[in-house]
Structure formats: structure tokens, C-alpha cells
Coordinates of C-alpha atoms in Angstrom, one line a residue:
X1 CA -22.4 1.5 -8.8
X2 CA -24.2 -0.8 -11.2
X3 CA -24.4 -4.6 -11.0
X4 CA -22.5 -4.7 -14.3
X5 CA -19.6 -2.7 -12.8
X6 CA -19.5 -4.8 -9.7
X7 CA -19.4 -8.0 -11.7
X8 CA -16.7 -6.5 -14.0
X9 CA -14.5 -5.5 -11.0
X10 CA -14.8 -8.9 -9.4
X11 CA -13.9 -10.5 -12.8
X12 CA -10.9 -8.2 -13.2
X13 CA -9.7 -9.1 -9.7
X14 CA -9.2 -12.7 -11.0
X15 CA -5.8 -11.5 -12.3
X16 CA -4.6 -11.7 -8.7
X17 CA -5.2 -15.4 -8.3
X18 CA -3.8 -16.0 -11.8
X19 CA -0.6 -14.3 -10.9
X20 CA -0.4 -16.1 -7.6
X21 CA -0.8 -19.5 -9.2
X22 CA 1.7 -18.8 -12.0
X23 CA 5.0 -20.7 -11.7
X24 CA 6.8 -17.8 -13.2
X25 CA 5.5 -15.0 -11.0
X26 CA 3.8 -16.5 -7.9
X27 CA 3.1 -13.1 -6.5
X28 CA 0.7 -12.4 -3.6
X29 CA -2.9 -12.0 -4.7
X30 CA -3.2 -8.4 -3.6
X31 CA -0.3 -7.4 -5.9
X32 CA -2.3 -8.5 -9.0
X33 CA -5.5 -6.8 -7.7
X34 CA -3.7 -3.5 -7.1
X35 CA -2.1 -3.7 -10.5
X36 CA -5.5 -4.2 -12.1
X37 CA -6.9 -1.2 -10.2
X38 CA -3.9 0.9 -11.4
X39 CA -4.5 -0.1 -15.0
X40 CA -8.3 0.6 -14.8
X41 CA -8.1 3.7 -12.5
X42 CA -6.3 7.0 -12.2
X43 CA -3.0 5.8 -13.5
X44 CA -4.5 4.1 -16.6
X45 CA -7.8 4.0 -18.3
X46 CA -9.8 5.9 -15.7
X47 CA -12.9 3.6 -16.0
X48 CA -13.2 2.9 -12.3
X49 CA -15.4 5.5 -10.5
X50 CA -13.2 5.8 -7.4
X51 CA -15.5 8.5 -5.9
X52 CA -18.7 6.4 -6.3
X53 CA -20.3 6.2 -2.8
X54 CA -21.3 2.6 -3.2
X55 CA -17.8 1.5 -4.3
X56 CA -16.3 3.4 -1.4
X57 CA -18.6 1.6 1.0
X58 CA -17.6 -1.8 -0.4
X59 CA -14.0 -0.8 -0.3
X60 CA -14.3 0.3 3.3
X61 CA -15.8 -3.0 4.3
X62 CA -13.0 -4.7 2.5
X63 CA -10.5 -2.6 4.4
X64 CA -12.1 -3.4 7.7
X65 CA -12.1 -7.2 6.9
X66 CA -8.5 -7.0 5.8
X67 CA -7.6 -5.5 9.2
X68 CA -9.8 -8.2 10.9
X69 CA -7.8 -10.9 9.0
X70 CA -4.5 -9.2 10.0
X71 CA -5.5 -9.2 13.6
X72 CA -6.8 -12.8 13.5
X73 CA -3.4 -14.0 12.2
X74 CA -1.7 -13.0 15.4
X75 CA 0.0 -16.1 16.9
X76 CA -0.4 -15.8 20.7
X77 CA 1.0 -19.1 21.6
X78 CA 4.5 -18.1 20.3
X79 CA 4.2 -14.7 21.8
X80 CA 3.6 -16.0 25.3
X81 CA 6.9 -17.9 25.4
X82 CA 9.3 -15.7 27.3
X83 CA 12.5 -16.9 25.5
X84 CA 10.9 -16.1 22.1
X85 CA 9.6 -12.7 23.3
X86 CA 13.0 -11.7 24.7
X87 CA 14.8 -12.4 21.5
X88 CA 12.1 -10.9 19.4
X89 CA 11.9 -7.7 21.4
X90 CA 15.7 -7.2 21.1
X91 CA 15.4 -7.6 17.4
X92 CA 12.4 -5.2 17.2
X93 CA 14.2 -2.5 19.3
X94 CA 17.1 -2.6 16.9
X95 CA 14.7 -2.7 13.9
X96 CA 12.8 0.3 15.3
X97 CA 16.0 2.4 15.9
X98 CA 17.2 1.7 12.4
X99 CA 13.7 2.6 10.9
X100 CA 13.6 5.9 12.8
X101 CA 17.1 6.9 11.8
X102 CA 16.7 5.8 8.1
X103 CA 13.1 7.2 7.9
X104 CA 14.3 10.6 9.1
X105 CA 17.1 10.6 6.5
X106 CA 15.0 9.6 3.5
X107 CA 12.2 11.9 4.5
X108 CA 14.6 14.8 3.9
X109 CA 16.2 13.3 0.8
X110 CA 12.7 12.7 -0.8
X111 CA 11.3 16.0 0.5
X112 CA 8.6 14.2 2.5
X113 CA 8.0 15.8 5.9
X114 CA 6.2 13.0 7.6
X115 CA 9.3 10.9 8.4
X116 CA 7.5 9.3 11.3
X117 CA 5.1 7.6 8.9
X118 CA 8.1 6.3 6.8
X119 CA 9.7 4.9 10.0
X120 CA 6.5 3.1 11.0
X121 CA 6.1 1.6 7.5
X122 CA 9.8 0.5 7.3
X123 CA 9.5 -1.1 10.8
X124 CA 6.3 -3.0 10.0
X125 CA 5.8 -6.5 8.8
X126 CA 2.8 -8.4 7.4
X127 CA 1.4 -11.1 9.6
X128 CA -1.3 -11.8 7.1
X129 CA 1.4 -12.7 4.5
X130 CA 3.9 -14.4 6.8
X131 CA 1.7 -16.5 9.2
X132 CA -0.1 -18.7 6.6
X133 CA 3.3 -19.4 4.9
X134 CA 5.0 -20.3 8.2
X135 CA 2.1 -22.5 9.3
X136 CA 2.9 -24.9 6.5
X137 CA 6.5 -25.4 7.7
X138 CA 8.1 -27.3 10.6
X139 CA 8.1 -25.1 13.7
X140 CA 11.8 -24.5 14.2
X141 CA 13.1 -22.0 16.8
X142 CA 13.9 -19.4 14.2
X143 CA 10.4 -19.7 12.7
X144 CA 8.8 -19.2 16.1
X145 CA 11.0 -16.1 16.7
X146 CA 9.9 -14.8 13.3
X147 CA 6.3 -15.3 14.1
X148 CA 6.7 -13.5 17.5
X149 CA 8.6 -10.7 15.8
X150 CA 6.0 -10.2 13.1
X151 CA 3.2 -10.3 15.5
X152 CA 4.6 -7.6 17.8
X153 CA 5.7 -5.4 14.9
X154 CA 2.2 -5.6 13.3
X155 CA 0.5 -4.7 16.6
X156 CA 2.8 -1.8 17.4
X157 CA 2.6 -0.4 13.9
X158 CA -1.2 -0.6 13.8
X159 CA -1.4 1.2 17.1
X160 CA 0.9 4.0 16.1
X161 CA -0.4 4.5 12.6
X162 CA -3.5 6.6 13.4
X163 CA -1.4 9.2 15.2
X164 CA 0.9 9.9 12.1
X165 CA -1.9 10.0 9.5
X166 CA -3.8 13.0 10.9
X167 CA -2.7 16.7 11.0
X168 CA -4.6 17.6 14.2
X169 CA -7.0 16.1 16.7
X170 CA -4.5 13.6 18.1
X171 CA -6.1 13.7 21.5
X172 CA -9.5 13.0 19.9
X173 CA -7.9 10.2 17.9
X174 CA -6.3 8.8 21.1
X175 CA -9.6 8.9 23.0
X176 CA -11.5 7.3 20.1
X177 CA -8.9 4.5 19.8
X178 CA -8.9 4.0 23.5
X179 CA -12.7 3.6 23.4
X180 CA -12.5 1.1 20.6
X181 CA -9.9 -0.9 22.4
X182 CA -12.0 -0.8 25.6
X183 CA -15.1 -2.1 23.7
X184 CA -13.0 -4.8 22.1
X185 CA -11.6 -5.9 25.5
X186 CA -15.2 -6.0 26.9
X187 CA -16.2 -8.2 23.9
X188 CA -13.2 -10.4 24.7
X189 CA -14.3 -10.9 28.3
X190 CA -17.9 -11.6 27.2
X191 CA -16.8 -14.1 24.6
X192 CA -14.3 -15.8 26.9
X193 CA -17.0 -16.2 29.5
X194 CA -19.6 -17.7 27.2
X195 CA -16.9 -19.9 25.6
X196 CA -16.0 -21.3 29.0
X197 CA -19.6 -22.2 29.5
X198 CA -19.7 -24.1 26.3
X199 CA -22.2 -21.8 24.6
X200 CA -20.0 -21.0 21.6
X201 CA -19.5 -24.8 21.1
X202 CA -23.2 -25.3 21.1
X203 CA -23.8 -22.4 18.8
X204 CA -21.2 -23.9 16.4
X205 CA -22.8 -27.3 16.4
X206 CA -26.3 -25.9 15.8
X207 CA -25.0 -23.6 13.0
X208 CA -23.1 -26.4 11.4
X209 CA -26.0 -28.9 11.7
X210 CA -28.7 -26.6 10.1
X211 CA -26.3 -24.6 7.9
X212 CA -27.3 -21.3 9.6
X213 CA -23.9 -19.5 9.4
X214 CA -24.6 -17.9 12.8
X215 CA -21.0 -17.4 13.7
X216 CA -20.3 -15.6 10.4
X217 CA -23.4 -13.4 10.8
X218 CA -22.4 -12.5 14.4
X219 CA -18.8 -11.8 13.5
X220 CA -19.7 -9.6 10.5
X221 CA -22.3 -7.7 12.6
X222 CA -19.8 -7.1 15.4
X223 CA -17.0 -5.9 13.1
X224 CA -19.2 -3.6 11.1
X225 CA -20.9 -2.1 14.2
X226 CA -17.5 -1.6 15.8
X227 CA -16.3 0.1 12.6
X228 CA -19.4 2.4 12.7
X229 CA -18.6 3.2 16.3
X230 CA -15.0 4.0 15.3
X231 CA -16.3 6.5 12.7
X232 CA -18.6 8.1 15.2
X233 CA -15.8 8.5 17.7
X234 CA -13.4 9.9 15.1
X235 CA -11.2 6.8 15.4
X236 CA -10.0 4.6 12.5
X237 CA -12.0 1.7 11.1
X238 CA -8.6 0.1 11.0
X239 CA -8.5 -0.1 14.8
X240 CA -12.0 -1.6 14.8
X241 CA -11.1 -4.4 12.4
X242 CA -7.7 -5.2 13.9
X243 CA -8.8 -5.2 17.5
X244 CA -11.7 -7.5 16.8
X245 CA -9.4 -9.8 14.9
X246 CA -7.2 -10.0 17.9
X247 CA -10.2 -10.9 20.1
X248 CA -11.2 -13.7 17.7
X249 CA -7.7 -15.0 17.7
X250 CA -7.4 -14.9 21.5
X251 CA -10.7 -16.8 21.9
X252 CA -9.9 -19.2 19.1
X253 CA -11.5 -18.9 15.7
X254 CA -13.2 -22.2 14.6
X255 CA -11.9 -23.5 11.3
X256 CA -15.4 -23.3 9.8
X257 CA -15.8 -19.6 10.8
X258 CA -12.3 -18.9 9.5
X259 CA -13.1 -20.4 6.1
X260 CA -16.4 -18.4 6.0
X261 CA -14.7 -15.1 6.8
X262 CA -12.0 -15.9 4.2
X263 CA -14.7 -16.6 1.6
X264 CA -16.6 -13.4 2.3
X265 CA -13.4 -11.3 2.5
X266 CA -11.3 -12.7 -0.2
X267 CA -14.2 -13.6 -2.5
X268 CA -15.7 -10.2 -2.6
X269 CA -14.7 -7.3 -0.4
X270 CA -10.9 -7.5 -0.2
X271 CA -10.5 -7.7 -4.0
X272 CA -12.7 -4.6 -4.3
X273 CA -10.7 -2.8 -1.7
X274 CA -7.4 -3.5 -3.4
X275 CA -8.8 -2.7 -6.9
X276 CA -10.2 0.6 -5.5
X277 CA -6.9 1.3 -3.8
X278 CA -5.0 0.7 -7.0
X279 CA -7.4 2.8 -9.0
X280 CA -7.3 5.6 -6.4
X281 CA -3.6 6.1 -6.2
X282 CA -1.6 7.7 -9.0
X283 CA 1.2 5.2 -9.6
X284 CA 2.1 6.9 -12.9
X285 CA 2.7 10.1 -11.0
X286 CA 5.1 8.3 -8.7
X287 CA 7.1 7.1 -11.7
X288 CA 7.2 10.5 -13.4
X289 CA 8.2 12.6 -10.5
X290 CA 11.8 12.5 -9.2
X291 CA 10.9 12.8 -5.5
X292 CA 8.2 10.2 -5.6
X293 CA 10.5 7.8 -7.5
X294 CA 13.3 8.4 -5.0
X295 CA 10.9 7.8 -2.1
X296 CA 9.8 4.5 -3.7
X297 CA 13.3 3.1 -4.1
X298 CA 14.6 4.4 -0.7
X299 CA 11.6 3.3 1.3
X300 CA 11.9 -0.2 -0.2
X301 CA 15.6 -0.2 0.6
X302 CA 15.3 1.0 4.2
X303 CA 12.5 -1.5 4.8
X304 CA 15.1 -4.2 4.1
X305 CA 17.9 -2.5 6.1
X306 CA 15.6 -2.0 9.1
X307 CA 15.1 -5.8 9.4
X308 CA 18.7 -6.8 9.0
X309 CA 19.5 -6.7 12.8
X310 CA 17.8 -10.1 13.0
X311 CA 20.9 -11.6 11.4
X312 CA 22.9 -10.7 14.6
X313 CA 20.7 -13.2 16.5
X314 CA 21.2 -16.0 14.0
X315 CA 18.1 -15.5 11.8
X316 CA 18.3 -16.9 8.3
X317 CA 18.4 -14.3 5.6
X318 CA 15.2 -15.6 4.1
X319 CA 13.5 -15.0 7.4
X320 CA 14.7 -11.4 7.2
X321 CA 13.0 -10.9 3.8
X322 CA 9.8 -12.6 5.0
X323 CA 9.7 -10.1 7.9
X324 CA 10.3 -7.3 5.4
X325 CA 7.2 -8.0 3.5
X326 CA 4.6 -5.3 3.9
X327 CA 1.0 -4.8 2.9
X328 CA -1.5 -4.0 5.6
X329 CA 0.4 -1.1 7.1
X330 CA 1.2 0.7 3.8
X331 CA -2.3 0.2 2.5
X332 CA -3.8 1.5 5.8
X333 CA -1.3 4.5 5.7
X334 CA -2.2 5.5 2.2
X335 CA -6.0 5.1 2.9
X336 CA -5.9 7.1 6.1
X337 CA -3.4 9.8 5.2
X338 CA -5.1 10.4 1.8
X339 CA -8.5 10.7 3.5
X340 CA -7.1 13.2 5.9
X341 CA -5.3 15.3 3.2
X342 CA -1.8 14.4 4.4
X343 CA -0.7 12.6 1.3
X344 CA -0.8 13.6 -2.4
X345 CA -1.4 11.0 -5.1
X346 CA 2.2 10.7 -6.1
X347 CA 3.4 10.0 -2.6
X348 CA 0.6 7.4 -2.1
X349 CA 1.7 5.7 -5.3
X350 CA 5.3 5.7 -4.2
X351 CA 4.4 4.1 -0.8
X352 CA 2.3 1.4 -2.5
X353 CA 5.0 0.7 -5.1
X354 CA 7.5 0.3 -2.3
X355 CA 5.2 -2.1 -0.5
X356 CA 4.7 -4.2 -3.7
X357 CA 8.5 -4.2 -4.0
X358 CA 8.9 -5.8 -0.6
X359 CA 6.3 -8.4 -1.4
X360 CA 8.0 -9.3 -4.7
X361 CA 11.4 -9.5 -2.9
X362 CA 10.0 -11.8 -0.2
X363 CA 8.3 -14.0 -2.9
X364 CA 11.6 -14.3 -4.8
X365 CA 13.5 -15.3 -1.7
X366 CA 10.7 -17.7 -0.6
X367 CA 10.8 -19.5 -4.0
X368 CA 14.6 -19.5 -4.3
X369 CA 16.3 -22.9 -4.2
X370 CA 16.7 -24.5 -0.7
X371 CA 14.7 -24.4 2.5
X372 CA 13.0 -21.3 3.7
X373 CA 14.4 -21.7 7.1
X374 CA 17.3 -24.1 7.2
X375 CA 18.1 -25.8 10.4

């Protein structure tokens, strides 16, 4: 990959922020980046070399950092409150049952035999989308329940996903995932200990004083080394990024480090990942084939239906649509299943179109008149 192509792709990714800042559309940034990738890639002009090793490496780093961000958005303070957990678990149990039944049904209707993957996608939410929005609002009880629900749903979906995106070797996948989780837990214990001794605080002050970016360097080295270990153990790099994100969230990510990680991820690697993802999947095929189009519409539909049980517990309708928003899980599903030969381009395009549909629906409800979560 040449410097010219890299610069052109970063420039093309600016469509994402432009659509996000538009008063007419106001769509999540990733939607615009995937759209640009689709226009420039397989579905459109075909000018993005999706098989280029350098671009794939950049995209993989973006994927890992995206998973790191998703894990770091987990809100543990709300999860630890028993009342919120009890209500959220009841909602999620009903959501999961609905997702399983509906996923099994549409798998047959759309002639897609991996109905378990459809169920996980329909059940999932997007903490990376919901948490930053909710953080700007007054912490009402319904919002805290929503955060807890999204947190648990994201965690469960990420843990289950590797087992439905591979044809064989599930035991090897389980052992690899277990090893990655064990390493992440050891890292948590180490970081918690040195944090209790005040060493992280001193490192933070020294880094801030002399502008050394030590925390950023350490965080990036840890996540990339953990991702490399995941590949060596036949586990998913998704697990590496997500588990380390959880560790950082549990320890407490300093605002300065969070801003630095955001800059590295959102300024370079995540846009490249989403552009590469949009360029890799054949969205045009999804629109031209009946089964793929049916899958797109039905998956979007059951993603909404699977989250409706929250209404029984008094959740506002807008909270339901916020919980329906999906991005990380569908993107990871397409990336992993396509790499393992379990998904054709048309199906991959259908799943991503459905995910974009949930984001658009959530954005429309979010910007409709009235409060997002009325008292």
C-alpha cells in the first residue's frame, strides 16, 4: 500500500464525520466510512485493494482497537448495583429467547443455515454507540438499566461469537479464548496492584509533564501483543481487544489516555478498518439477490423485536431502539466468518446493511422531538 493510497483512504473517510455533523442525516461516523468503502470497493469502483497485506494489517489493528474501545465503554458501576442487574437480566433473558426463536425462523426463511449467528446478532447491542450518548444525559433509573442491559448483552455476544463463526476447531477456539481471558485477568491483577501503590498515578504525571505518551505506548503494546498471542493460539483478535478494554475500564482509564486512544483509533485505524470492511463486502450482491435482501430486512426487523420485552418493564420506546443499535458484533461476525469461509459476500453485505439499518433507526429515534428518556 502506497502513501498516496493511505492518504486518499483517510481523506475519503472524512465523509463519516461530515454525515455525522449534518443536521439532516446525523448518522454514526462508521456508517459513512462503510458507505465510502462500499462505493470505492467490491460493490462499486473497485479501486480499494482489499487483499493488500499492508491494508489488511492496518484494518486488523483498527478492528482490535475497535474491540478495545467497545470493552472500555463497559459501565461497571451500574452493573454492580443489584437492582439494576436483576431487571436487566430479566430483560436480557427475554431478549435472548426472542432472538433464538426469531433467528431460527429467519435462518430458514432466508436459507441461511447459521441461525445461531443470527440470534447472537439480533440479541446484541452496541456499548460503543450507546454509552457516550447516555453519558451526556441525566442518570435516570431507566438509563442506568439500559446501560447495564447493553453492557451485559455486549459481553455475552462477544464471548459467544467466536464459537459460531468457525466450522471446526471449537475446542481449540475455546482453549485459545480461555488463555486470552486468563492473560487479561493476570494483567488486571498486576495493574490493580501497581495502581494501588500509586505507580500508575506517578507514571501519568511524569508522562503528562514531559509529554512522553507513556500510557498510550504501553496500552498499544499490550493490545497488539495480546492480539498476536490470540492469533498464535488460534483465538480471535476480537477477544484480545475486548478483554483488554474491560481491564482498562475496570482499572479506570485516565481521561488523557482515553483521548489519546481515541485519537489513534478514530483518527487513523478505525476509519481504515471500516473503509476496508465496506470495500470487502459485496453490498450490491445483497441488494440483487432475493435471499440476501430478505435476510437484510428480516434481521433488522427481528433485532428490533428481540429488544421489545424491555417495554414490559417500563422502558421508554426510545431506550429500546438505542439498545437495538448494532455495530461491533455484526462487524466482528462478518470479519471472522468471512475469514473462516463461513459467509459469502452477499450474506456479509446483508448483515452489514441490517446493522446500518439499526443505527439509522436508533439515530432517527434519538433525534425525534422530545426527551430521549422521559421521566
